[in-house]
PDB file of C-alpha atoms in Angstrom:
ATOM      1  CA  MET A   8     142.186  21.627 120.499  1.00  0.00           C
ATOM      2  CA  PRO A   9     140.006  24.943 119.961  1.00  0.00           C
ATOM      3  CA  THR A  10     140.910  26.930 116.645  1.00  0.00           C
ATOM      4  CA  SER A  11     140.036  30.166 117.302  1.00  0.00           C
ATOM      5  CA  LYS A  12     138.368  32.605 120.667  1.00  0.00           C
ATOM      6  CA  ALA A  13     134.386  31.254 119.901  1.00  0.00           C
ATOM      7  CA  ASP A  14     135.576  28.341 119.856  1.00  0.00           C
ATOM      8  CA  VAL A  15     136.683  28.473 123.557  1.00  0.00           C
ATOM      9  CA  LEU A  16     134.480  30.997 124.809  1.00  0.00           C
ATOM     10  CA  GLY A  17     130.977  28.925 123.337  1.00  0.00           C
ATOM     11  CA  PRO A  18     128.592  30.990 120.936  1.00  0.00           C
ATOM     12  CA  ALA A  19     128.442  34.660 121.094  1.00  0.00           C
ATOM     13  CA  ARG A  20     125.009  36.985 120.424  1.00  0.00           C
ATOM     14  CA  ARG A  21     125.137  40.971 119.137  1.00  0.00           C
ATOM     15  CA  CYS A  22     124.130  43.351 121.936  1.00  0.00           C
ATOM     16  CA  ILE A  23     121.520  45.256 119.353  1.00  0.00           C
ATOM     17  CA  LEU A  24     122.461  48.619 120.296  1.00  0.00           C
ATOM     18  CA  SER A  25     126.274  48.688 120.654  1.00  0.00           C
ATOM     19  CA  GLY A  26     127.268  45.802 118.593  1.00  0.00           C
ATOM     20  CA  GLU A  27     129.540  44.181 120.920  1.00  0.00           C
ATOM     21  CA  ARG A  28     129.611  40.601 121.097  1.00  0.00           C
ATOM     22  CA  ARG A  29     129.150  38.954 123.831  1.00  0.00           C
ATOM     23  CA  GLN A  30     128.527  35.434 125.712  1.00  0.00           C
ATOM     24  CA  PRO A  31     124.810  35.046 126.580  1.00  0.00           C
ATOM     25  CA  ASP A  32     125.331  35.228 130.229  1.00  0.00           C
ATOM     26  CA  GLU A  33     126.401  38.976 129.868  1.00  0.00           C
ATOM     27  CA  LEU A  34     123.011  40.351 128.236  1.00  0.00           C
ATOM     28  CA  ILE A  35     119.388  40.381 128.596  1.00  0.00           C
ATOM     29  CA  ARG A  36     117.429  38.243 126.274  1.00  0.00           C
ATOM     30  CA  PHE A  37     114.051  39.901 124.585  1.00  0.00           C
ATOM     31  CA  ALA A  38     111.819  37.926 121.854  1.00  0.00           C
ATOM     32  CA  VAL A  39     109.199  39.492 119.717  1.00  0.00           C
ATOM     33  CA  THR A  40     105.391  38.339 120.077  1.00  0.00           C
ATOM     34  CA  ALA A  41     103.317  37.847 117.240  1.00  0.00           C
ATOM     35  CA  SER A  42     101.739  40.686 117.397  1.00  0.00           C
ATOM     36  CA  GLY A  43     105.150  42.513 117.155  1.00  0.00           C
ATOM     37  CA  ASP A  44     105.403  42.692 121.020  1.00  0.00           C
ATOM     38  CA  VAL A  45     109.067  42.972 122.235  1.00  0.00           C
ATOM     39  CA  VAL A  46     108.725  41.377 126.076  1.00  0.00           C
ATOM     40  CA  PRO A  47     111.594  40.393 128.427  1.00  0.00           C
ATOM     41  CA  ASP A  48     112.911  36.564 128.246  1.00  0.00           C
ATOM     42  CA  PRO A  49     115.007  35.699 131.778  1.00  0.00           C
ATOM     43  CA  GLY A  50     114.313  32.141 131.080  1.00  0.00           C
ATOM     44  CA  ARG A  51     115.131  32.093 126.932  1.00  0.00           C
ATOM     45  CA  LEU A  52     111.846  29.733 126.689  1.00  0.00           C
ATOM     46  CA  LEU A  53     110.167  32.250 123.838  1.00  0.00           C
ATOM     47  CA  GLY A  54     110.570  31.027 120.478  1.00  0.00           C
ATOM     48  CA  GLY A  55     111.335  33.082 117.801  1.00  0.00           C
ATOM     49  CA  ARG A  56     114.332  34.931 117.170  1.00  0.00           C
ATOM     50  CA  GLY A  57     116.676  36.563 120.113  1.00  0.00           C
ATOM     51  CA  LEU A  58     117.180  40.028 120.255  1.00  0.00           C
ATOM     52  CA  TRP A  59     120.027  40.475 122.811  1.00  0.00           C
ATOM     53  CA  LEU A  60     121.019  43.980 125.163  1.00  0.00           C
ATOM     54  CA  ALA A  61     123.903  44.447 126.912  1.00  0.00           C
ATOM     55  CA  PRO A  62     122.593  45.613 130.492  1.00  0.00           C
ATOM     56  CA  GLN A  63     126.194  48.091 130.454  1.00  0.00           C
ATOM     57  CA  ALA A  64     124.504  49.677 127.803  1.00  0.00           C
ATOM     58  CA  GLY A  65     121.901  51.325 129.535  1.00  0.00           C
ATOM     59  CA  TRP A  66     118.568  52.417 128.075  1.00  0.00           C
ATOM     60  CA  PRO A  67     117.828  55.643 126.027  1.00  0.00           C
ATOM     61  CA  ALA A  68     116.654  58.718 126.622  1.00  0.00           C
ATOM     62  CA  ASP A  69     115.128  58.580 123.600  1.00  0.00           C
ATOM     63  CA  ALA A  70     112.781  55.452 122.981  1.00  0.00           C
ATOM     64  CA  ALA A  71     112.244  55.980 119.272  1.00  0.00           C
ATOM     65  CA  VAL A  72     116.147  54.978 119.325  1.00  0.00           C
ATOM     66  CA  LEU A  73     115.714  51.682 121.503  1.00  0.00           C
ATOM     67  CA  ARG A  74     112.568  51.323 119.177  1.00  0.00           C
ATOM     68  CA  LYS A  75     114.679  51.012 115.985  1.00  0.00           C
ATOM     69  CA  ALA A  76     117.564  49.135 117.347  1.00  0.00           C
ATOM     70  CA  PHE A  77     114.723  46.551 118.019  1.00  0.00           C
ATOM     71  CA  ALA A  78     112.800  46.940 114.574  1.00  0.00           C
ATOM     72  CA  ARG A  79     115.915  46.670 113.160  1.00  0.00           C
ATOM     73  CA  ALA A  80     116.987  43.119 114.833  1.00  0.00           C
ATOM     74  CA  ALA A  81     113.954  41.521 114.222  1.00  0.00           C
ATOM     75  CA  ARG A  82     113.167  42.717 110.929  1.00  0.00           C
ATOM     76  CA  ARG A  83     109.869  44.188 111.065  1.00  0.00           C
ATOM     77  CA  GLY A  84     108.128  46.880 113.189  1.00  0.00           C
ATOM     78  CA  VAL A  85     107.846  46.354 116.688  1.00  0.00           C
ATOM     79  CA  LYS A  86     106.048  47.103 119.523  1.00  0.00           C
ATOM     80  CA  LEU A  87     107.828  48.397 123.106  1.00  0.00           C
ATOM     81  CA  PRO A  88     106.309  48.698 126.411  1.00  0.00           C
ATOM     82  CA  ALA A  89     106.274  52.364 127.516  1.00  0.00           C
ATOM     83  CA  ASP A  90     108.146  51.523 130.678  1.00  0.00           C
ATOM     84  CA  LEU A  91     110.549  48.935 129.298  1.00  0.00           C
ATOM     85  CA  PRO A  92     112.966  48.365 132.106  1.00  0.00           C
ATOM     86  CA  ALA A  93     110.339  48.156 134.410  1.00  0.00           C
ATOM     87  CA  VAL A  94     108.729  45.608 132.326  1.00  0.00           C
ATOM     88  CA  THR A  95     112.292  43.945 132.231  1.00  0.00           C
ATOM     89  CA  LEU A  96     113.363  44.229 135.905  1.00  0.00           C
ATOM     90  CA  ALA A  97     110.504  43.334 137.098  1.00  0.00           C
ATOM     91  CA  ALA A  98     110.321  39.779 135.057  1.00  0.00           C
ATOM     92  CA  HIS A  99     114.119  39.068 135.290  1.00  0.00           C
ATOM     93  CA  GLU A 100     112.858  38.968 139.835  1.00  0.00           C
ATOM     94  CA  ALA A 101     110.194  36.942 139.110  1.00  0.00           C
ATOM     95  CA  HIS A 102     112.796  34.428 137.078  1.00  0.00           C
ATOM     96  CA  CYS A 103     115.144  34.771 139.773  1.00  0.00           C
ATOM     97  CA  ALA A 104     112.498  33.952 142.426  1.00  0.00           C
ATOM     98  CA  GLU A 105     111.253  30.808 140.735  1.00  0.00           C
ATOM     99  CA  LEU A 106     114.534  29.246 140.179  1.00  0.00           C
ATOM    100  CA  ALA A 107     115.553  30.069 143.995  1.00  0.00           C
ATOM    101  CA  ARG A 108     111.999  28.411 144.925  1.00  0.00           C
ATOM    102  CA  ARG A 109     113.382  25.371 142.771  1.00  0.00           C
ATOM    103  CA  VAL A 110     116.531  25.221 144.380  1.00  0.00           C
ATOM    104  CA  ALA A 111     114.890  24.917 147.445  1.00  0.00           C
ATOM    105  CA  ARG A 112     112.259  22.094 146.154  1.00  0.00           C
ATOM    106  CA  ALA A 113     115.612  19.827 145.654  1.00  0.00           C
ATOM    107  CA  GLY A 114     117.574  20.461 148.395  1.00  0.00           C
ATOM    108  CA  LEU A 115     120.235  22.161 146.289  1.00  0.00           C
ATOM    109  CA  GLN A 116     120.838  25.211 148.777  1.00  0.00           C
ATOM    110  CA  GLU A 117     124.559  23.375 149.356  1.00  0.00           C
ATOM    111  CA  ARG A 118     125.262  21.991 145.651  1.00  0.00           C
ATOM    112  CA  PRO A 119     126.521  25.151 144.288  1.00  0.00           C
ATOM    113  CA  GLU A 120     128.240  23.226 141.240  1.00  0.00           C
ATOM    114  CA  ALA A 121     124.903  21.766 140.385  1.00  0.00           C
ATOM    115  CA  PRO A 122     123.458  23.263 136.879  1.00  0.00           C
ATOM    116  CA  LEU A 123     120.094  25.001 138.449  1.00  0.00           C
ATOM    117  CA  CYS A 124     122.493  26.528 141.406  1.00  0.00           C
ATOM    118  CA  ARG A 125     124.342  27.867 138.482  1.00  0.00           C
ATOM    119  CA  ARG A 126     121.763  29.108 136.320  1.00  0.00           C
ATOM    120  CA  LEU A 127     120.760  30.694 139.450  1.00  0.00           C
ATOM    121  CA  GLN A 128     123.825  32.550 140.242  1.00  0.00           C
ATOM    122  CA  ARG A 129     124.556  33.741 136.401  1.00  0.00           C
ATOM    123  CA  ASP A 130     120.276  35.587 136.256  1.00  0.00           C
ATOM    124  CA  LEU A 131     121.143  36.482 139.528  1.00  0.00           C
ATOM    125  CA  ALA A 132     123.737  38.344 138.641  1.00  0.00           C
ATOM    126  CA  CYS A 133     122.222  39.814 135.261  1.00  0.00           C
ATOM    127  CA  LEU A 134     119.671  41.166 138.180  1.00  0.00           C
ATOM    128  CA  ALA A 135     122.610  42.713 139.625  1.00  0.00           C
ATOM    129  CA  ARG A 136     123.773  44.946 136.501  1.00  0.00           C
ATOM    130  CA  LEU A 137     119.972  45.815 135.483  1.00  0.00           C
ATOM    131  CA  ARG A 138     119.111  46.884 139.477  1.00  0.00           C
ATOM    132  CA  GLY A 139     122.158  49.251 138.391  1.00  0.00           C
ATOM    133  CA  GLN A 140     120.366  50.636 135.403  1.00  0.00           C
ATOM    134  CA  ALA A 141     117.087  50.380 135.401  1.00  0.00           C
TER     135      ALA A 141
END
């Protein structure tokens, strides 16, 4: 029997801007490369410490606020692309397009319960939230 809310919901992540704890499916993951560049990681495949941002938190008008939040979470200096919202949106669009191709190749269009289809639906929902923000 679950003893806490975390046991029921699974692992939670903290938004680097708001500090709010949420499920990973509700957040955008970023990673920091060896050279200190912040890159979106929609497939959650890049190594290192994940930096999570809630799409509902929006993008601060002041890039310094965002840079400071990423640097604090990464515990090191970071470099952000000047157009981080556009780069993030493009990465998520490409990721969802690749997942859709994989679903079609596997013939899973009629099986929404398949893990790959569930992942595609989750990532399309994140993309929709991003499009509302970008």
